[in-house]
Short mmCIF file of C-alpha atoms in Angstrom, two decimals:
data_model
loop_
_atom_site.label_atom_id
_atom_site.label_comp_id
_atom_site.label_asym_id
_atom_site.label_seq_id
_atom_site.Cartn_x
_atom_site.Cartn_y
_atom_site.Cartn_z
CA MET A 28 29.63 211.98 65.43
CA SER A 29 29.33 209.08 67.88
CA ARG A 30 25.83 208.04 68.82
CA ALA A 31 24.82 208.82 72.42
CA PRO A 32 24.26 205.67 74.49
CA SER A 33 20.69 204.77 75.41
CA VAL A 34 19.63 205.82 78.89
CA ARG A 35 18.89 202.27 80.02
CA ALA A 36 22.18 200.80 78.82
CA LEU A 37 24.12 203.60 80.45
CA ALA A 38 22.06 203.25 83.64
CA ALA A 39 22.73 199.51 83.80
CA GLU A 40 26.50 199.95 83.58
CA ALA A 41 26.44 202.80 86.07
CA LEU A 42 24.17 200.97 88.51
CA ALA A 43 26.42 197.91 88.37
CA ASP A 44 29.35 200.17 89.27
CA ILE A 45 27.42 201.54 92.25
CA ALA A 46 25.82 198.36 93.60
CA LEU A 47 28.30 195.67 92.64
CA SER A 48 31.63 197.49 92.42
CA GLY A 49 31.23 199.87 95.36
CA HIS A 50 31.57 203.19 93.54
CA SER A 51 29.70 206.19 94.93
CA LEU A 52 26.46 207.23 93.26
CA ARG A 53 27.64 210.83 93.05
CA ASP A 54 30.90 209.96 91.29
CA VAL A 55 29.22 207.56 88.87
CA ALA A 56 26.45 210.04 88.05
CA ASP A 57 28.97 212.84 87.48
CA ARG A 58 30.69 210.66 84.88
CA ALA A 59 27.55 209.33 83.22
CA LEU A 60 25.28 212.36 82.96
CA PRO A 61 27.48 214.40 80.57
CA ARG A 62 27.23 211.55 78.04
CA LEU A 63 23.54 212.33 77.50
CA PRO A 64 22.84 215.56 75.57
CA ASP A 65 19.06 215.48 76.07
CA PRO A 66 17.85 216.90 79.44
CA ARG A 67 14.98 214.40 79.45
CA ASP A 68 17.43 211.53 79.15
CA ARG A 69 19.53 212.97 81.97
CA ALA A 70 16.42 213.21 84.16
CA LEU A 71 15.54 209.57 83.49
CA LEU A 72 19.10 208.45 84.16
CA THR A 73 19.10 210.33 87.47
CA ALA A 74 15.85 208.62 88.45
CA LEU A 75 17.12 205.18 87.44
CA LEU A 76 20.34 205.59 89.41
CA ASN A 77 18.74 207.03 92.53
CA ASP A 78 15.80 204.65 92.63
CA GLY A 79 17.97 201.79 91.45
CA ALA A 80 20.31 202.31 94.40
CA ARG A 81 17.42 202.99 96.78
CA TRP A 82 15.45 199.87 95.88
CA TRP A 83 18.35 197.57 95.00
CA PRO A 84 18.05 195.37 98.13
CA ARG A 85 14.41 194.67 97.26
CA PHE A 86 14.77 193.98 93.56
CA ASP A 87 18.09 192.21 93.91
CA ALA A 88 16.23 189.78 96.16
CA ALA A 89 13.35 189.67 93.66
CA LEU A 90 15.73 188.43 90.97
CA ASP A 91 16.63 185.48 93.18
CA LEU A 92 12.94 184.54 92.90
CA LEU A 93 12.74 185.22 89.18
CA LEU A 94 15.95 183.60 87.93
CA ASP A 95 16.82 179.92 87.99
CA LYS A 96 20.49 180.84 88.31
CA PRO A 97 21.91 184.12 89.68
CA ILE A 98 23.81 186.29 87.19
CA ARG A 99 24.95 189.17 89.41
CA ARG A 100 28.56 187.93 89.30
CA SER A 101 28.69 186.47 85.79
CA GLU A 102 26.72 189.28 84.09
CA PRO A 103 26.70 192.28 86.43
CA ALA A 104 25.49 194.79 83.82
CA ILE A 105 22.54 192.58 82.85
CA HIS A 106 21.70 191.95 86.50
CA ALA A 107 21.69 195.72 87.05
CA LEU A 108 19.64 196.17 83.87
CA LEU A 109 17.02 193.81 85.28
CA VAL A 110 16.93 195.75 88.57
CA SER A 111 16.46 198.98 86.62
CA GLY A 112 13.69 197.30 84.61
CA LEU A 113 11.84 196.37 87.79
CA VAL A 114 12.34 199.92 89.05
CA GLN A 115 10.77 201.25 85.86
CA LEU A 116 7.75 199.00 86.25
CA ASP A 117 7.21 199.11 89.99
CA ILE A 118 8.62 202.44 91.26
CA LEU A 119 8.64 204.85 88.33
CA GLU A 120 5.49 203.21 86.93
CA LEU A 121 6.50 203.79 83.33
CA PRO A 122 4.23 202.33 80.63
CA GLY A 123 4.89 198.60 80.76
CA TYR A 124 5.23 197.76 77.08
CA ALA A 125 7.59 200.65 76.32
CA ALA A 126 9.70 200.08 79.45
CA VAL A 127 10.14 196.37 78.73
CA ALA A 128 10.90 196.89 75.05
CA ALA A 129 13.50 199.59 75.74
CA THR A 130 15.13 197.50 78.49
CA VAL A 131 15.34 194.46 76.21
CA GLU A 132 16.95 196.60 73.51
CA ALA A 133 19.45 197.87 76.09
CA ALA A 134 20.65 194.28 76.58
CA ARG A 135 21.57 194.20 72.88
CA GLU A 136 23.31 197.56 73.18
CA LEU A 137 25.32 196.11 76.07
CA ARG A 138 26.54 193.48 73.59
CA ARG A 139 24.55 190.74 75.28
CA PRO A 140 22.02 189.89 72.54
CA ARG A 141 21.79 186.28 73.72
CA LEU A 142 20.44 187.58 77.06
CA ALA A 143 17.78 189.83 75.52
CA GLY A 144 15.24 187.00 75.69
CA LEU A 145 16.05 186.43 79.35
CA VAL A 146 15.51 190.11 80.12
CA ASN A 147 12.16 190.02 78.33
CA ALA A 148 11.07 186.84 80.11
CA VAL A 149 12.01 188.08 83.58
CA LEU A 150 10.25 191.43 83.20
CA ARG A 151 7.15 189.81 81.70
CA ARG A 152 7.03 187.31 84.54
CA TRP A 153 7.23 190.15 87.06
CA GLN A 154 4.27 191.80 85.37
CA ARG A 155 2.25 188.57 85.55
CA GLU A 156 3.22 187.57 89.12
CA ARG A 157 3.83 190.97 90.69
CA GLU A 158 1.23 190.60 93.43
CA ALA A 159 2.50 187.24 94.70
CA LEU A 160 6.17 188.19 94.37
CA SER A 161 5.61 191.50 96.16
CA ALA A 162 3.87 189.71 99.01
CA THR A 163 6.89 187.46 99.44
CA LEU A 164 9.25 190.46 99.48
CA ASP A 165 6.99 192.39 101.84
CA ALA A 166 7.04 189.59 104.40
CA THR A 167 10.53 190.62 105.56
CA PRO A 168 11.26 194.18 106.78
CA ALA A 169 14.64 194.27 105.01
CA THR A 170 13.20 193.57 101.56
CA ARG A 171 9.92 195.40 102.24
CA HIS A 172 11.85 198.61 102.88
CA ALA A 173 14.94 197.83 100.76
CA HIS A 174 17.56 197.82 103.52
CA PRO A 175 20.39 195.37 104.09
CA SER A 176 19.36 192.85 106.73
CA TRP A 177 22.06 193.88 109.19
CA LEU A 178 20.87 197.49 109.14
CA ALA A 179 17.17 196.66 109.39
CA ASP A 180 18.01 194.45 112.37
CA ALA A 181 20.16 197.15 114.00
CA ILE A 182 17.43 199.78 113.65
CA ALA A 183 14.85 197.34 115.05
CA ARG A 184 17.14 196.72 118.03
CA ASP A 185 17.85 200.40 118.72
CA TRP A 186 14.43 201.83 117.82
CA PRO A 187 11.88 199.01 118.19
CA ASP A 188 8.88 201.33 118.46
CA GLN A 189 9.88 203.43 115.45
CA VAL A 190 11.48 200.84 113.16
CA ASP A 191 8.81 200.72 110.44
CA ASP A 192 8.56 204.51 110.28
CA VAL A 193 12.35 204.89 110.15
CA LEU A 194 12.77 202.32 107.39
CA ALA A 195 9.91 203.79 105.38
CA ALA A 196 11.20 207.35 105.78
CA ALA A 197 14.47 206.34 104.11
CA ASN A 198 12.52 205.71 100.89
CA THR A 199 10.63 208.99 100.75
CA GLU A 200 11.62 212.02 98.70
CA PRO A 201 13.14 214.60 101.04
CA PRO A 202 12.29 218.26 100.59
CA LEU A 203 14.93 220.69 99.39
CA MET A 204 16.03 222.80 102.34
CA LEU A 205 17.95 226.03 102.04
CA ARG A 206 19.78 228.13 104.62
CA ALA A 207 19.56 231.89 104.14
CA ASN A 208 22.95 233.60 104.44
CA ARG A 209 22.10 236.30 106.95
CA ARG A 210 25.37 238.08 106.12
CA ARG A 211 23.92 238.97 102.72
CA THR A 212 20.14 238.82 103.00
CA THR A 213 17.23 238.05 105.28
CA ARG A 214 15.20 234.89 105.14
CA ASP A 215 12.01 236.81 104.30
CA THR A 216 13.69 238.75 101.49
CA LEU A 217 15.14 235.56 100.00
CA ALA A 218 11.79 233.78 100.24
CA GLU A 219 10.06 236.62 98.41
CA ARG A 220 12.65 236.56 95.65
CA LEU A 221 12.24 232.82 95.22
CA ARG A 222 8.46 233.14 95.10
CA ASP A 223 8.76 235.86 92.45
CA ALA A 224 10.71 233.32 90.40
CA GLY A 225 7.85 230.84 90.68
CA GLN A 226 9.22 228.70 93.50
CA ASP A 227 6.88 227.18 96.08
CA VAL A 228 8.87 228.08 99.17
CA THR A 229 7.90 228.16 102.85
CA LEU A 230 9.71 229.36 105.94
CA HIS A 231 10.80 226.58 108.25
CA PRO A 232 8.65 226.72 111.39
CA TRP A 233 11.49 226.72 113.95
CA LEU A 234 14.85 226.96 112.18
CA ALA A 235 15.65 230.66 112.02
CA ASP A 236 17.52 230.50 108.71
CA GLY A 237 15.66 227.62 107.04
CA LEU A 238 13.52 227.65 103.91
CA VAL A 239 11.79 224.62 102.41
CA LEU A 240 11.02 223.74 98.80
CA PRO A 241 8.93 220.62 98.23
CA HIS A 242 11.10 219.07 95.51
CA SER A 243 14.72 218.93 94.45
CA THR A 244 15.80 221.25 91.68
CA ASP A 245 18.97 222.62 90.10
CA VAL A 246 19.88 225.05 92.87
CA THR A 247 22.49 226.78 90.70
CA ARG A 248 19.59 228.15 88.65
CA LEU A 249 17.73 229.57 91.63
CA PRO A 250 17.91 233.34 92.07
CA GLY A 251 20.55 234.30 94.62
CA PHE A 252 22.75 231.22 94.31
CA ALA A 253 25.57 232.92 92.40
CA GLU A 254 25.38 235.86 94.81
CA GLY A 255 25.82 233.59 97.81
CA LEU A 256 22.46 234.43 99.34
CA PHE A 257 21.85 230.85 100.46
CA ALA A 258 23.28 227.38 100.82
CA VAL A 259 21.66 223.98 100.50
CA GLN A 260 21.51 222.35 103.94
CA ASP A 261 19.03 219.96 105.51
CA GLY A 262 17.32 221.32 108.58
CA ALA A 263 18.94 218.74 110.86
CA ALA A 264 22.34 220.13 109.85
CA GLN A 265 21.20 223.68 110.66
CA VAL A 266 20.64 222.83 114.33
CA PRO A 267 24.32 222.91 115.43
CA ALA A 268 24.66 226.67 114.94
CA ASP A 269 21.91 227.17 117.54
CA LEU A 270 23.33 224.66 120.03
CA LEU A 271 26.84 226.16 119.93
CA ASP A 272 25.65 229.53 121.35
CA LEU A 273 28.10 231.49 119.21
CA ALA A 274 29.34 235.01 119.96
CA ASP A 275 31.67 237.47 118.24
CA GLY A 276 35.35 236.95 118.94
CA GLN A 277 35.15 233.26 119.88
CA ARG A 278 37.71 230.78 118.60
CA VAL A 279 35.84 227.91 116.95
CA LEU A 280 37.07 224.53 115.72
CA ASP A 281 35.16 222.54 113.11
CA ALA A 282 37.06 219.29 113.41
CA CYS A 283 35.61 217.27 110.50
CA ALA A 284 34.59 220.10 108.26
CA ALA A 285 33.92 219.02 104.66
CA PRO A 286 31.90 220.08 102.79
CA GLY A 287 31.76 223.09 105.10
CA GLY A 288 28.06 223.71 105.59
CA LYS A 289 28.13 223.84 109.38
CA ALA A 290 31.31 225.95 109.41
CA CYS A 291 29.72 228.44 107.02
CA HIS A 292 26.57 228.59 109.13
CA ALA A 293 28.65 229.37 112.23
CA LEU A 294 30.41 232.19 110.39
CA GLU A 295 27.07 233.58 109.22
CA ARG A 296 25.86 233.67 112.82
CA ALA A 297 28.79 235.46 114.48
CA ASN A 298 32.18 237.02 113.79
CA VAL A 299 34.13 234.02 115.04
CA ASN A 300 37.67 232.95 114.27
CA LEU A 301 37.10 229.53 112.77
CA LEU A 302 39.54 226.76 111.97
CA ALA A 303 38.17 224.07 109.65
CA VAL A 304 40.08 220.78 109.74
CA GLU A 305 39.45 218.13 107.08
CA PHE A 306 41.15 214.75 106.87
CA GLU A 307 40.68 214.14 103.13
CA ALA A 308 42.75 216.51 101.02
CA LYS A 309 40.46 216.08 98.01
CA ARG A 310 37.49 217.38 100.01
CA ALA A 311 39.16 220.52 101.39
CA PRO A 312 38.70 222.57 98.19
CA ARG A 313 34.94 222.16 98.53
CA ILE A 314 35.09 223.95 101.89
CA ARG A 315 37.02 226.84 100.36
CA GLN A 316 34.59 227.07 97.43
CA ASN A 317 31.61 227.31 99.76
CA LEU A 318 33.31 229.93 101.90
CA GLU A 319 34.15 232.01 98.84
CA ARG A 320 30.65 231.85 97.32
CA LEU A 321 29.05 232.87 100.62
CA GLY A 322 31.57 235.65 101.28
CA LEU A 323 33.02 234.11 104.44
CA ASN A 324 36.52 233.65 105.80
CA ALA A 325 38.05 230.78 107.75
CA GLU A 326 41.34 228.96 107.97
CA VAL A 327 41.11 225.57 106.24
CA VAL A 328 43.74 222.92 106.92
CA VAL A 329 44.12 219.29 105.92
CA GLY A 330 44.77 217.17 108.96
CA ASP A 331 43.64 214.37 111.22
CA ALA A 332 41.20 215.58 113.87
CA ALA A 333 42.48 212.80 116.11
CA ASP A 334 46.01 214.27 116.02
CA PRO A 335 45.84 217.96 116.94
CA SER A 336 49.64 218.20 117.27
CA ALA A 337 49.80 218.47 113.48
CA TRP A 338 47.48 221.50 113.15
CA TRP A 339 46.76 223.08 116.58
CA ASP A 340 48.77 226.08 117.79
CA GLY A 341 48.01 225.38 121.45
CA ARG A 342 45.53 228.22 121.94
CA PRO A 343 42.26 226.76 123.28
CA PHE A 344 38.97 226.99 121.42
CA ASP A 345 35.80 228.40 122.96
CA ARG A 346 33.66 226.14 120.82
CA VAL A 347 34.44 222.79 119.20
CA MET A 348 32.19 221.02 116.74
CA ILE A 349 32.80 217.40 115.75
CA ASP A 350 30.65 216.21 112.86
CA ALA A 351 32.13 212.76 113.29
CA PRO A 352 32.75 210.26 110.50
CA CYS A 353 29.91 207.76 110.87
CA SER A 354 27.75 205.15 109.18
CA ALA A 355 25.55 207.85 107.57
CA THR A 356 22.52 205.69 108.34
CA GLY A 357 20.44 208.80 109.10
CA VAL A 358 20.79 210.31 105.62
CA ILE A 359 19.96 207.31 103.44
CA ARG A 360 16.99 209.12 101.92
CA ARG A 361 19.45 211.62 100.42
CA ARG A 362 22.30 209.15 99.86
CA PRO A 363 20.62 205.89 98.84
CA ASP A 364 23.91 204.18 97.99
CA VAL A 365 24.84 204.16 101.70
CA ARG A 366 22.63 201.09 102.08
CA LEU A 367 24.72 199.31 99.43
CA HIS A 368 28.18 200.24 100.67
CA ARG A 369 27.97 200.22 104.45
CA ARG A 370 28.64 196.92 106.23
CA ALA A 371 27.99 195.79 109.80
CA ALA A 372 31.73 195.21 110.19
CA ASP A 373 32.36 198.93 109.57
CA ILE A 374 30.79 200.03 112.85
CA ASP A 375 33.59 198.87 115.16
CA ALA A 376 36.19 200.86 113.21
CA LEU A 377 33.94 203.93 113.06
CA VAL A 378 33.33 203.85 116.83
CA ALA A 379 37.05 203.59 117.51
CA GLN A 380 37.70 206.57 115.21
CA GLN A 381 34.92 208.60 116.83
CA GLU A 382 36.35 207.91 120.28
CA ARG A 383 39.85 209.01 119.21
CA ILE A 384 38.57 212.23 117.65
CA LEU A 385 36.41 213.14 120.65
CA ALA A 386 39.20 212.53 123.17
CA ALA A 387 41.77 214.46 121.08
CA CYS A 388 39.58 217.47 120.34
CA TRP A 389 38.48 217.73 123.98
CA LYS A 390 42.05 218.68 124.85
CA THR A 391 41.80 221.73 122.56
CA LEU A 392 38.69 223.09 124.34
CA ALA A 393 39.00 225.99 126.77
CA PRO A 394 37.72 225.63 130.35
CA GLY A 395 34.07 226.67 130.29
CA GLY A 396 33.91 225.96 126.58
CA ARG A 397 31.32 223.87 124.72
CA LEU A 398 31.88 220.86 122.50
CA LEU A 399 29.13 219.63 120.18
CA TYR A 400 29.37 216.02 119.02
CA VAL A 401 27.23 215.32 115.96
CA THR A 402 26.65 212.31 113.73
CA CYS A 403 24.19 211.53 110.94
CA SER A 404 23.81 208.02 112.36
CA LEU A 405 20.83 206.20 113.86
CA LEU A 406 22.93 203.65 115.69
CA ARG A 407 23.23 204.08 119.44
CA ARG A 408 26.76 202.64 119.49
CA GLU A 409 28.03 205.57 117.41
CA ASN A 410 26.04 208.13 119.33
CA GLU A 411 25.22 207.91 123.02
CA GLY A 412 27.49 204.88 123.31
CA VAL A 413 30.53 206.94 122.31
CA VAL A 414 29.52 209.95 124.41
CA ASN A 415 28.65 207.92 127.52
CA ALA A 416 32.00 206.13 127.39
CA PHE A 417 33.78 209.48 127.02
CA LEU A 418 31.93 211.04 129.94
CA ALA A 419 32.70 208.04 132.14
CA GLY A 420 36.42 208.56 131.61
CA THR A 421 36.57 212.36 131.53
CA PRO A 422 35.97 214.02 134.92
CA ASP A 423 36.00 217.59 133.59
CA ALA A 424 33.26 216.89 131.01
CA SER A 425 29.55 217.25 131.72
CA PRO A 426 26.52 217.15 129.42
CA ILE A 427 24.40 220.24 128.80
CA PRO A 428 20.73 219.22 128.55
CA PHE A 429 18.60 220.67 125.76
CA THR A 430 15.48 219.82 123.79
CA LEU A 431 14.47 220.29 120.17
CA PRO A 432 10.96 220.66 118.71
CA VAL A 433 11.30 217.25 117.06
CA GLY A 434 13.04 214.01 117.97
CA ARG A 435 13.57 212.45 121.34
CA PRO A 436 16.07 212.46 124.23
CA ALA A 437 18.80 209.83 124.23
CA LYS A 438 20.53 208.63 127.40
CA VAL A 439 22.75 211.62 126.77
CA GLY A 440 22.04 214.11 124.00
CA TRP A 441 19.20 214.16 121.50
CA GLN A 442 18.26 211.95 118.54
CA VAL A 443 16.33 213.02 115.48
CA LEU A 444 15.16 210.08 113.37
CA PRO A 445 14.58 210.33 109.60
CA GLY A 446 11.22 211.91 108.96
CA ASP A 447 10.96 213.68 112.33
CA GLY A 448 9.79 217.10 111.22
CA ASP A 449 10.75 215.96 107.69
CA LEU A 450 14.42 216.18 108.68
CA ASP A 451 17.32 213.82 108.15
CA GLY A 452 18.37 211.55 111.00
CA MET A 453 20.97 213.17 113.26
CA TYR A 454 22.35 212.87 116.78
CA TYR A 455 23.64 215.73 118.95
CA ALA A 456 25.41 215.78 122.31
CA LEU A 457 26.47 219.07 123.89
CA LEU A 458 29.25 218.93 126.49
CA GLU A 459 30.85 221.58 128.69
CA ARG A 460 34.37 221.59 130.08
CA SER A 461 34.71 222.45 133.74
CA ARG A 462 35.90 226.00 134.36
CA THR A 463 38.42 224.68 136.87
CA SER A 464 39.93 222.30 134.33
CA ALA A 465 43.53 222.76 133.29
CA ALA A 466 43.58 223.98 129.70
#
């Protein structure tokens, strides 16, 4: 029987894949976790990967202060091992001697015994000089809050009065939010069942279907999951079902649907005829799986939302929802690897794609119908910038004003920033097509 790899050696290789090779945290974790038979080891690996990705920009910069010569390119696994060692000492606050000793041994397991002494020296130096080194890192918002400089600068430009709170919120543990499936249960009944199972659950104060658990857990083990009584969905993503003002018999388009949470919520709210369009073929099965587990029905097609001719039958939709592809800068607390993979140069291409999708899907909307444009971005260019440009060139489109209990109005629409009401960051703009418009 082959010996299971140590957690720290496996974490170093996986973290190097995430931070230095551009692989997604979810994909890397899905491959790495099954290699560890012990649940305690899997829990530590999960923490090292999540906090390693979350705090990489800070500790990657710290290593430039601690090393005479960078090794991130020549020895990526050892560089990642050092980051994970600093995470153990500074974020997870594991016992120092044991954490250092185990991390040094991991260097040998990674077949880099000649670098074991370097690993030991760097981690010991951090322990000795932590206060001074931390002060240097804290002097710059990007390294203080572990964000790439371009993103910290962009948030400071767009949200100067909230920048520190926004950056800090991205490093906090989000609560686990559930959405009761009102087709199969009530929120109160589900909450009672969860409490009977020992869960600390509260009803969300203003989201009609929302329940909140303070910490993440294996949701597949919660009572009611297999029966489709609930779905996991952050509260910010539960807002669209309210804004759409759904009614039985409406034709509804979810133009960028995967993984299907907002589509399922719409179907739970009303007997609508829903078409879910997803560009990536590999993500479409996830929509179908969620529909099946929750006992819902919709037509799911693979297609480009910016090219309706390939999937639209010409009959107009009463409601259109566009959860547009975006920078995902509002959900970094749940997807910490976004800060490692997103680049400033990506924004131009995303804005162009958002503009194409919005213009194309508008043509499928019935006169008098509503279109909801949503992103999980904090950047004004992707949000009100896109919508304002669309409104300026579309005479039959007008914004519908609304307010939410948290967040703030944008020039058009509404922006929730990370941490507002303990929600993810999300932008919403609700538009109506003139009733005199030609369909």
